[in-house]
Amino acid sequence: MKKIFTLFLVLCPVLLFAHGVTVYDHSKIKERSTFRIMGEIELRTEKDTAALPKYRTLNHEFGMKVDVLEIVKAGDYENQHGLWLWVLLAAPMWADNGDWLEKYQKFLLFLPDETPLFDFEEY
């Protein structure tokens, strides 16, 4: 009985947070891919990698759900290699400055190579 209870305690959190496919290989990202990103991400409203970020996401449990509109380029930013993506916000969310970001807004973001992608889907 003790083993069953321990197994239940271990599997419960896994099942609660298992929503979909998690991807670590960013070469799978294509236009129209959708996924959630966890962590603090800088958002630019212009499709210009030199533009200053307008918003920064909050690191909350649901992450930021996006649809990829365009893979702008691969490159380096702040000593990390990754992809610059032009994305469509697929769900509303709060920014760290207190602004409410409605879904269907377009943003440029930098996605470091080591960032896992949750609930990944290709179309």
mmCIF file of N, CA and C in Angstrom:
data_model
loop_
_atom_site.group_PDB
_atom_site.id
_atom_site.type_symbol
_atom_site.label_atom_id
_atom_site.label_comp_id
_atom_site.label_asym_id
_atom_site.label_seq_id
_atom_site.Cartn_x
_atom_site.Cartn_y
_atom_site.Cartn_z
ATOM 1 N N MET A 1 0.829 -1.190 0.000
ATOM 2 C CA MET A 1 0.000 0.000 0.000
ATOM 3 C C MET A 1 0.875 1.257 0.000
ATOM 4 N N LYS A 2 1.963 1.199 0.727
ATOM 5 C CA LYS A 2 2.864 2.343 0.808
ATOM 6 C C LYS A 2 3.480 2.652 -0.566
ATOM 7 N N LYS A 3 3.802 1.596 -1.348
ATOM 8 C CA LYS A 3 4.369 1.783 -2.682
ATOM 9 C C LYS A 3 3.345 2.411 -3.625
ATOM 10 N N ILE A 4 2.112 2.023 -3.521
ATOM 11 C CA ILE A 4 1.056 2.584 -4.372
ATOM 12 C C ILE A 4 0.852 4.062 -4.044
ATOM 13 N N PHE A 5 0.850 4.394 -2.785
ATOM 14 C CA PHE A 5 0.695 5.786 -2.376
ATOM 15 C C PHE A 5 1.863 6.635 -2.873
ATOM 16 N N THR A 6 3.083 6.112 -2.764
ATOM 17 C CA THR A 6 4.267 6.827 -3.251
ATOM 18 C C THR A 6 4.194 7.023 -4.758
ATOM 19 N N LEU A 7 3.793 5.998 -5.477
ATOM 20 C CA LEU A 7 3.640 6.096 -6.921
ATOM 21 C C LEU A 7 2.592 7.143 -7.287
ATOM 22 N N PHE A 8 1.506 7.162 -6.553
ATOM 23 C CA PHE A 8 0.457 8.161 -6.778
ATOM 24 C C PHE A 8 0.996 9.580 -6.576
ATOM 25 N N LEU A 9 1.765 9.787 -5.522
ATOM 26 C CA LEU A 9 2.333 11.109 -5.243
ATOM 27 C C LEU A 9 3.312 11.551 -6.330
ATOM 28 N N VAL A 10 4.013 10.609 -6.923
ATOM 29 C CA VAL A 10 4.971 10.939 -7.976
ATOM 30 C C VAL A 10 4.252 11.229 -9.293
ATOM 31 N N LEU A 11 3.249 10.438 -9.619
ATOM 32 C CA LEU A 11 2.572 10.576 -10.909
ATOM 33 C C LEU A 11 1.564 11.719 -10.956
ATOM 34 N N CYS A 12 1.005 12.076 -9.846
ATOM 35 C CA CYS A 12 -0.005 13.146 -9.823
ATOM 36 C C CYS A 12 0.509 14.454 -10.426
ATOM 37 N N PRO A 13 1.617 14.992 -9.965
ATOM 38 C CA PRO A 13 2.110 16.239 -10.566
ATOM 39 C C PRO A 13 2.465 16.077 -12.043
ATOM 40 N N VAL A 14 3.002 14.925 -12.413
ATOM 41 C CA VAL A 14 3.349 14.697 -13.816
ATOM 42 C C VAL A 14 2.099 14.764 -14.683
ATOM 43 N N LEU A 15 1.030 14.141 -14.250
ATOM 44 C CA LEU A 15 -0.209 14.154 -15.022
ATOM 45 C C LEU A 15 -0.857 15.528 -15.050
ATOM 46 N N LEU A 16 -0.741 16.271 -13.979
ATOM 47 C CA LEU A 16 -1.322 17.614 -13.937
ATOM 48 C C LEU A 16 -0.653 18.566 -14.913
ATOM 49 N N PHE A 17 0.658 18.419 -15.103
ATOM 50 C CA PHE A 17 1.396 19.349 -15.955
ATOM 51 C C PHE A 17 1.667 18.797 -17.346
ATOM 52 N N ALA A 18 1.222 17.607 -17.640
ATOM 53 C CA ALA A 18 1.443 17.014 -18.960
ATOM 54 C C ALA A 18 0.309 17.426 -19.886
ATOM 55 N N HIS A 19 0.539 18.479 -20.661
ATOM 56 C CA HIS A 19 -0.499 18.995 -21.543
ATOM 57 C C HIS A 19 -0.272 18.603 -22.990
ATOM 58 N N GLY A 20 0.924 18.383 -23.405
ATOM 59 C CA GLY A 20 1.191 18.092 -24.804
ATOM 60 C C GLY A 20 2.652 17.762 -25.012
ATOM 61 N N VAL A 21 3.069 17.880 -26.239
ATOM 62 C CA VAL A 21 4.416 17.521 -26.630
ATOM 63 C C VAL A 21 5.394 18.626 -26.224
ATOM 64 N N THR A 22 6.506 18.234 -25.617
ATOM 65 C CA THR A 22 7.574 19.168 -25.283
ATOM 66 C C THR A 22 8.710 18.936 -26.267
ATOM 67 N N VAL A 23 9.208 20.023 -26.871
ATOM 68 C CA VAL A 23 10.240 19.938 -27.900
ATOM 69 C C VAL A 23 11.468 20.715 -27.437
ATOM 70 N N TYR A 24 12.633 20.111 -27.616
ATOM 71 C CA TYR A 24 13.898 20.769 -27.293
ATOM 72 C C TYR A 24 14.688 21.083 -28.563
ATOM 73 N N ASP A 25 14.285 20.515 -29.693
ATOM 74 C CA ASP A 25 14.964 20.692 -30.974
ATOM 75 C C ASP A 25 14.260 21.792 -31.765
ATOM 76 N N HIS A 26 14.867 22.970 -31.802
ATOM 77 C CA HIS A 26 14.228 24.112 -32.452
ATOM 78 C C HIS A 26 14.234 24.021 -33.976
ATOM 79 N N SER A 27 14.926 23.029 -34.529
ATOM 80 C CA SER A 27 14.875 22.853 -35.982
ATOM 81 C C SER A 27 13.489 22.386 -36.427
ATOM 82 N N LYS A 28 12.667 21.954 -35.500
ATOM 83 C CA LYS A 28 11.295 21.532 -35.815
ATOM 84 C C LYS A 28 10.343 22.715 -35.974
ATOM 85 N N ILE A 29 10.769 23.903 -35.561
ATOM 86 C CA ILE A 29 9.911 25.083 -35.663
ATOM 87 C C ILE A 29 9.777 25.487 -37.120
ATOM 88 N N LYS A 30 8.552 25.626 -37.557
ATOM 89 C CA LYS A 30 8.220 26.073 -38.912
ATOM 90 C C LYS A 30 7.176 27.170 -38.800
ATOM 91 N N GLU A 31 6.917 27.840 -39.905
ATOM 92 C CA GLU A 31 5.804 28.789 -39.919
ATOM 93 C C GLU A 31 4.537 28.011 -39.604
ATOM 94 N N ARG A 32 3.671 28.593 -38.801
ATOM 95 C CA ARG A 32 2.410 28.025 -38.338
ATOM 96 C C ARG A 32 2.580 27.039 -37.178
ATOM 97 N N SER A 33 3.811 26.813 -36.689
ATOM 98 C CA SER A 33 3.975 26.011 -35.473
ATOM 99 C C SER A 33 3.370 26.795 -34.312
ATOM 100 N N THR A 34 2.831 26.091 -33.342
ATOM 101 C CA THR A 34 2.313 26.726 -32.137
ATOM 102 C C THR A 34 2.960 26.055 -30.931
ATOM 103 N N PHE A 35 3.181 26.848 -29.885
ATOM 104 C CA PHE A 35 3.764 26.300 -28.663
ATOM 105 C C PHE A 35 3.648 27.319 -27.549
ATOM 106 N N ARG A 36 3.994 26.867 -26.340
ATOM 107 C CA ARG A 36 4.063 27.730 -25.160
ATOM 108 C C ARG A 36 5.523 27.876 -24.759
ATOM 109 N N ILE A 37 5.869 29.094 -24.346
ATOM 110 C CA ILE A 37 7.221 29.386 -23.877
ATOM 111 C C ILE A 37 7.111 29.815 -22.420
ATOM 112 N N MET A 38 7.916 29.231 -21.581
ATOM 113 C CA MET A 38 7.966 29.621 -20.175
ATOM 114 C C MET A 38 9.132 30.574 -19.966
ATOM 115 N N GLY A 39 9.057 31.377 -18.942
ATOM 116 C CA GLY A 39 10.154 32.271 -18.612
ATOM 117 C C GLY A 39 9.856 33.701 -19.008
ATOM 118 N N GLU A 40 10.849 34.534 -18.814
ATOM 119 C CA GLU A 40 10.723 35.949 -19.166
ATOM 120 C C GLU A 40 11.275 36.147 -20.573
ATOM 121 N N ILE A 41 10.422 36.631 -21.472
ATOM 122 C CA ILE A 41 10.788 36.829 -22.872
ATOM 123 C C ILE A 41 10.568 38.298 -23.228
ATOM 124 N N GLU A 42 11.548 38.883 -23.902
ATOM 125 C CA GLU A 42 11.405 40.263 -24.372
ATOM 126 C C GLU A 42 10.583 40.270 -25.656
ATOM 127 N N LEU A 43 9.629 41.196 -25.730
ATOM 128 C CA LEU A 43 8.756 41.312 -26.899
ATOM 129 C C LEU A 43 8.979 42.657 -27.574
ATOM 130 N N ARG A 44 9.204 42.616 -28.868
ATOM 131 C CA ARG A 44 9.357 43.823 -29.679
ATOM 132 C C ARG A 44 8.146 43.936 -30.592
ATOM 133 N N THR A 45 7.636 45.135 -30.760
ATOM 134 C CA THR A 45 6.462 45.329 -31.617
ATOM 135 C C THR A 45 6.851 45.561 -33.072
ATOM 136 N N GLU A 46 8.137 45.774 -33.322
ATOM 137 C CA GLU A 46 8.641 45.967 -34.679
ATOM 138 C C GLU A 46 9.407 44.716 -35.096
ATOM 139 N N LYS A 47 9.355 44.405 -36.387
ATOM 140 C CA LYS A 47 10.108 43.255 -36.893
ATOM 141 C C LYS A 47 11.536 43.701 -37.206
ATOM 142 N N ASP A 48 12.244 44.132 -36.160
ATOM 143 C CA ASP A 48 13.603 44.651 -36.268
ATOM 144 C C ASP A 48 14.369 44.184 -35.036
ATOM 145 N N THR A 49 15.396 43.364 -35.246
ATOM 146 C CA THR A 49 16.148 42.806 -34.118
ATOM 147 C C THR A 49 16.910 43.872 -33.335
ATOM 148 N N ALA A 50 17.106 45.047 -33.931
ATOM 149 C CA ALA A 50 17.802 46.134 -33.239
ATOM 150 C C ALA A 50 16.836 47.004 -32.423
ATOM 151 N N ALA A 51 15.542 46.803 -32.594
ATOM 152 C CA ALA A 51 14.550 47.599 -31.855
ATOM 153 C C ALA A 51 14.599 47.248 -30.373
ATOM 154 N N LEU A 52 14.254 48.219 -29.554
ATOM 155 C CA LEU A 52 14.202 47.975 -28.111
ATOM 156 C C LEU A 52 12.938 47.199 -27.762
ATOM 157 N N PRO A 53 13.021 46.314 -26.768
ATOM 158 C CA PRO A 53 11.823 45.577 -26.345
ATOM 159 C C PRO A 53 10.781 46.532 -25.762
ATOM 160 N N LYS A 54 9.528 46.292 -26.089
ATOM 161 C CA LYS A 54 8.441 47.106 -25.534
ATOM 162 C C LYS A 54 7.868 46.457 -24.276
ATOM 163 N N TYR A 55 7.854 45.117 -24.250
ATOM 164 C CA TYR A 55 7.299 44.374 -23.114
ATOM 165 C C TYR A 55 8.248 43.243 -22.735
ATOM 166 N N ARG A 56 8.044 42.749 -21.519
ATOM 167 C CA ARG A 56 8.709 41.537 -21.050
ATOM 168 C C ARG A 56 7.622 40.687 -20.420
ATOM 169 N N THR A 57 7.625 39.411 -20.745
ATOM 170 C CA THR A 57 6.597 38.536 -20.207
ATOM 171 C C THR A 57 6.861 38.221 -18.746
ATOM 172 N N LEU A 58 5.834 37.841 -18.047
ATOM 173 C CA LEU A 58 5.970 37.341 -16.682
ATOM 174 C C LEU A 58 6.243 35.850 -16.756
ATOM 175 N N ASN A 59 6.998 35.345 -15.832
ATOM 176 C CA ASN A 59 7.245 33.909 -15.778
ATOM 177 C C ASN A 59 6.149 33.285 -14.920
ATOM 178 N N HIS A 60 5.057 32.879 -15.577
ATOM 179 C CA HIS A 60 3.962 32.271 -14.823
ATOM 180 C C HIS A 60 3.709 30.854 -15.316
ATOM 181 N N GLU A 61 2.878 30.134 -14.613
ATOM 182 C CA GLU A 61 2.725 28.695 -14.832
ATOM 183 C C GLU A 61 2.136 28.309 -16.186
ATOM 184 N N PHE A 62 1.444 29.207 -16.874
ATOM 185 C CA PHE A 62 0.838 28.846 -18.146
ATOM 186 C C PHE A 62 1.715 29.223 -19.335
ATOM 187 N N GLY A 63 2.715 30.043 -19.136
ATOM 188 C CA GLY A 63 3.605 30.429 -20.215
ATOM 189 C C GLY A 63 2.934 31.353 -21.214
ATOM 190 N N MET A 64 3.626 31.589 -22.311
ATOM 191 C CA MET A 64 3.128 32.446 -23.379
ATOM 192 C C MET A 64 2.846 31.566 -24.591
ATOM 193 N N LYS A 65 1.594 31.548 -25.039
ATOM 194 C CA LYS A 65 1.211 30.730 -26.192
ATOM 195 C C LYS A 65 1.320 31.571 -27.455
ATOM 196 N N VAL A 66 2.069 31.061 -28.431
ATOM 197 C CA VAL A 66 2.288 31.799 -29.668
ATOM 198 C C VAL A 66 2.082 30.909 -30.893
ATOM 199 N N ASP A 67 1.768 31.571 -32.009
ATOM 200 C CA ASP A 67 1.754 30.953 -33.334
ATOM 201 C C ASP A 67 2.895 31.605 -34.106
ATOM 202 N N VAL A 68 3.740 30.810 -34.736
ATOM 203 C CA VAL A 68 4.868 31.352 -35.490
ATOM 204 C C VAL A 68 4.383 31.838 -36.849
ATOM 205 N N LEU A 69 4.611 33.113 -37.126
ATOM 206 C CA LEU A 69 4.266 33.685 -38.421
ATOM 207 C C LEU A 69 5.457 33.619 -39.376
ATOM 208 N N GLU A 70 6.661 33.828 -38.807
ATOM 209 C CA GLU A 70 7.862 33.845 -39.647
ATOM 210 C C GLU A 70 9.094 33.566 -38.793
ATOM 211 N N ILE A 71 10.005 32.789 -39.340
ATOM 212 C CA ILE A 71 11.321 32.631 -38.727
ATOM 213 C C ILE A 71 12.180 33.718 -39.361
ATOM 214 N N VAL A 72 12.493 34.741 -38.597
ATOM 215 C CA VAL A 72 13.194 35.910 -39.133
ATOM 216 C C VAL A 72 14.638 35.559 -39.443
ATOM 217 N N LYS A 73 15.363 35.018 -38.456
ATOM 218 C CA LYS A 73 16.746 34.600 -38.681
ATOM 219 C C LYS A 73 17.272 33.879 -37.451
ATOM 220 N N ALA A 74 18.332 33.126 -37.658
ATOM 221 C CA ALA A 74 19.079 32.535 -36.549
ATOM 222 C C ALA A 74 20.215 33.495 -36.223
ATOM 223 N N GLY A 75 20.605 33.526 -34.964
ATOM 224 C CA GLY A 75 21.689 34.428 -34.599
ATOM 225 C C GLY A 75 21.975 34.410 -33.120
ATOM 226 N N ASP A 76 22.770 35.377 -32.690
ATOM 227 C CA ASP A 76 23.164 35.499 -31.291
ATOM 228 C C ASP A 76 22.568 36.761 -30.696
ATOM 229 N N TYR A 77 22.184 36.658 -29.433
ATOM 230 C CA TYR A 77 21.669 37.799 -28.687
ATOM 231 C C TYR A 77 22.028 37.585 -27.225
ATOM 232 N N GLU A 78 22.673 38.557 -26.624
ATOM 233 C CA GLU A 78 23.102 38.491 -25.229
ATOM 234 C C GLU A 78 23.844 37.197 -24.914
ATOM 235 N N ASN A 79 24.841 36.892 -25.736
ATOM 236 C CA ASN A 79 25.721 35.724 -25.572
ATOM 237 C C ASN A 79 24.991 34.387 -25.646
ATOM 238 N N GLN A 80 23.856 34.346 -26.310
ATOM 239 C CA GLN A 80 23.130 33.089 -26.507
ATOM 240 C C GLN A 80 22.804 32.949 -27.985
ATOM 241 N N HIS A 81 22.824 31.722 -28.476
ATOM 242 C CA HIS A 81 22.433 31.464 -29.865
ATOM 243 C C HIS A 81 20.974 31.044 -29.876
ATOM 244 N N GLY A 82 20.264 31.428 -30.913
ATOM 245 C CA GLY A 82 18.855 31.054 -30.999
ATOM 246 C C GLY A 82 18.213 31.577 -32.266
ATOM 247 N N LEU A 83 16.889 31.655 -32.228
ATOM 248 C CA LEU A 83 16.098 32.105 -33.371
ATOM 249 C C LEU A 83 15.343 33.377 -33.045
ATOM 250 N N TRP A 84 15.271 34.271 -34.014
ATOM 251 C CA TRP A 84 14.390 35.426 -33.942
ATOM 252 C C TRP A 84 13.104 35.013 -34.637
ATOM 253 N N LEU A 85 11.985 35.117 -33.930
ATOM 254 C CA LEU A 85 10.690 34.693 -34.457
ATOM 255 C C LEU A 85 9.697 35.848 -34.447
ATOM 256 N N TRP A 86 8.954 35.981 -35.524
ATOM 257 C CA TRP A 86 7.826 36.909 -35.596
ATOM 258 C C TRP A 86 6.609 36.062 -35.273
ATOM 259 N N VAL A 87 5.941 36.365 -34.168
ATOM 260 C CA VAL A 87 4.881 35.497 -33.659
ATOM 261 C C VAL A 87 3.581 36.268 -33.454
ATOM 262 N N LEU A 88 2.521 35.502 -33.377
ATOM 263 C CA LEU A 88 1.195 36.021 -33.049
ATOM 264 C C LEU A 88 0.848 35.498 -31.661
ATOM 265 N N LEU A 89 0.528 36.377 -30.757
ATOM 266 C CA LEU A 89 0.141 35.978 -29.409
ATOM 267 C C LEU A 89 -1.196 35.247 -29.492
ATOM 268 N N ALA A 90 -1.243 34.006 -29.025
ATOM 269 C CA ALA A 90 -2.432 33.169 -29.176
ATOM 270 C C ALA A 90 -3.344 33.189 -27.950
ATOM 271 N N ALA A 91 -2.912 33.817 -26.881
ATOM 272 C CA ALA A 91 -3.726 33.932 -25.671
ATOM 273 C C ALA A 91 -3.337 35.228 -24.965
ATOM 274 N N PRO A 92 -4.298 35.906 -24.355
ATOM 275 C CA PRO A 92 -3.955 37.151 -23.660
ATOM 276 C C PRO A 92 -3.089 36.874 -22.436
ATOM 277 N N MET A 93 -2.351 37.902 -22.012
ATOM 278 C CA MET A 93 -1.475 37.721 -20.859
ATOM 279 C C MET A 93 -1.048 39.075 -20.308
ATOM 280 N N TRP A 94 -0.496 39.071 -19.115
ATOM 281 C CA TRP A 94 0.034 40.271 -18.484
ATOM 282 C C TRP A 94 1.510 40.409 -18.823
ATOM 283 N N ALA A 95 1.956 41.638 -19.017
ATOM 284 C CA ALA A 95 3.383 41.933 -19.155
ATOM 285 C C ALA A 95 3.913 42.349 -17.785
ATOM 286 N N ASP A 96 5.223 42.378 -17.640
ATOM 287 C CA ASP A 96 5.799 42.694 -16.325
ATOM 288 C C ASP A 96 5.586 44.142 -15.894
ATOM 289 N N ASN A 97 5.219 45.023 -16.838
ATOM 290 C CA ASN A 97 4.955 46.421 -16.472
ATOM 291 C C ASN A 97 3.495 46.659 -16.086
ATOM 292 N N GLY A 98 2.693 45.595 -16.068
ATOM 293 C CA GLY A 98 1.288 45.697 -15.688
ATOM 294 C C GLY A 98 0.338 45.847 -16.859
ATOM 295 N N ASP A 99 0.866 45.937 -18.082
ATOM 296 C CA ASP A 99 -0.006 46.038 -19.261
ATOM 297 C C ASP A 99 -0.636 44.688 -19.576
ATOM 298 N N TRP A 100 -1.884 44.737 -20.009
ATOM 299 C CA TRP A 100 -2.612 43.544 -20.453
ATOM 300 C C TRP A 100 -2.420 43.429 -21.961
ATOM 301 N N LEU A 101 -1.855 42.330 -22.418
ATOM 302 C CA LEU A 101 -1.618 42.110 -23.844
ATOM 303 C C LEU A 101 -2.719 41.215 -24.393
ATOM 304 N N GLU A 102 -3.518 41.757 -25.278
ATOM 305 C CA GLU A 102 -4.597 40.986 -25.901
ATOM 306 C C GLU A 102 -4.023 39.986 -26.899
ATOM 307 N N LYS A 103 -4.721 38.887 -27.125
ATOM 308 C CA LYS A 103 -4.269 37.934 -28.134
ATOM 309 C C LYS A 103 -4.393 38.567 -29.517
ATOM 310 N N TYR A 104 -3.733 37.963 -30.465
ATOM 311 C CA TYR A 104 -3.665 38.382 -31.874
ATOM 312 C C TYR A 104 -2.750 39.579 -32.099
ATOM 313 N N GLN A 105 -1.939 39.945 -31.128
ATOM 314 C CA GLN A 105 -0.916 40.963 -31.351
ATOM 315 C C GLN A 105 0.336 40.268 -31.881
ATOM 316 N N LYS A 106 1.087 40.973 -32.716
ATOM 317 C CA LYS A 106 2.303 40.412 -33.300
ATOM 318 C C LYS A 106 3.527 40.971 -32.581
ATOM 319 N N PHE A 107 4.493 40.070 -32.334
ATOM 320 C CA PHE A 107 5.719 40.458 -31.645
ATOM 321 C C PHE A 107 6.917 39.741 -32.254
ATOM 322 N N LEU A 108 8.071 40.391 -32.137
ATOM 323 C CA LEU A 108 9.340 39.758 -32.457
ATOM 324 C C LEU A 108 9.956 39.326 -31.137
ATOM 325 N N LEU A 109 10.428 38.086 -31.078
ATOM 326 C CA LEU A 109 11.079 37.606 -29.865
ATOM 327 C C LEU A 109 12.297 36.791 -30.223
ATOM 328 N N PHE A 110 13.219 36.713 -29.265
ATOM 329 C CA PHE A 110 14.407 35.879 -29.411
ATOM 330 C C PHE A 110 14.206 34.634 -28.575
ATOM 331 N N LEU A 111 14.369 33.476 -29.208
ATOM 332 C CA LEU A 111 14.186 32.194 -28.542
ATOM 333 C C LEU A 111 15.530 31.483 -28.456
ATOM 334 N N PRO A 112 16.180 31.494 -27.266
ATOM 335 C CA PRO A 112 17.467 30.803 -27.122
ATOM 336 C C PRO A 112 17.332 29.307 -27.405
ATOM 337 N N ASP A 113 18.406 28.721 -27.932
ATOM 338 C CA ASP A 113 18.401 27.305 -28.318
ATOM 339 C C ASP A 113 18.013 26.364 -27.186
ATOM 340 N N GLU A 114 18.372 26.684 -25.953
ATOM 341 C CA GLU A 114 18.122 25.746 -24.848
ATOM 342 C C GLU A 114 16.720 25.874 -24.252
ATOM 343 N N THR A 115 15.878 26.741 -24.801
ATOM 344 C CA THR A 115 14.534 26.942 -24.262
ATOM 345 C C THR A 115 13.600 25.815 -24.700
ATOM 346 N N PRO A 116 13.010 25.083 -23.761
ATOM 347 C CA PRO A 116 12.047 24.044 -24.154
ATOM 348 C C PRO A 116 10.731 24.675 -24.623
ATOM 349 N N LEU A 117 10.081 24.010 -25.558
ATOM 350 C CA LEU A 117 8.795 24.464 -26.089
ATOM 351 C C LEU A 117 7.731 23.474 -25.646
ATOM 352 N N PHE A 118 6.692 23.973 -25.021
ATOM 353 C CA PHE A 118 5.639 23.108 -24.483
ATOM 354 C C PHE A 118 4.404 23.154 -25.380
ATOM 355 N N ASP A 119 3.643 22.093 -25.385
ATOM 356 C CA ASP A 119 2.418 21.973 -26.190
ATOM 357 C C ASP A 119 2.695 22.261 -27.664
ATOM 358 N N PHE A 120 3.801 21.750 -28.160
ATOM 359 C CA PHE A 120 4.232 22.017 -29.533
ATOM 360 C C PHE A 120 3.332 21.319 -30.542
ATOM 361 N N GLU A 121 2.922 22.057 -31.560
ATOM 362 C CA GLU A 121 2.120 21.503 -32.664
ATOM 363 C C GLU A 121 2.594 22.092 -33.973
ATOM 364 N N GLU A 122 2.577 21.264 -35.024
ATOM 365 C CA GLU A 122 2.895 21.715 -36.376
ATOM 366 C C GLU A 122 1.647 21.632 -37.226
ATOM 367 N N TYR A 123 1.523 22.554 -38.171
ATOM 368 C CA TYR A 123 0.382 22.517 -39.100
ATOM 369 C C TYR A 123 0.865 22.532 -40.510
#
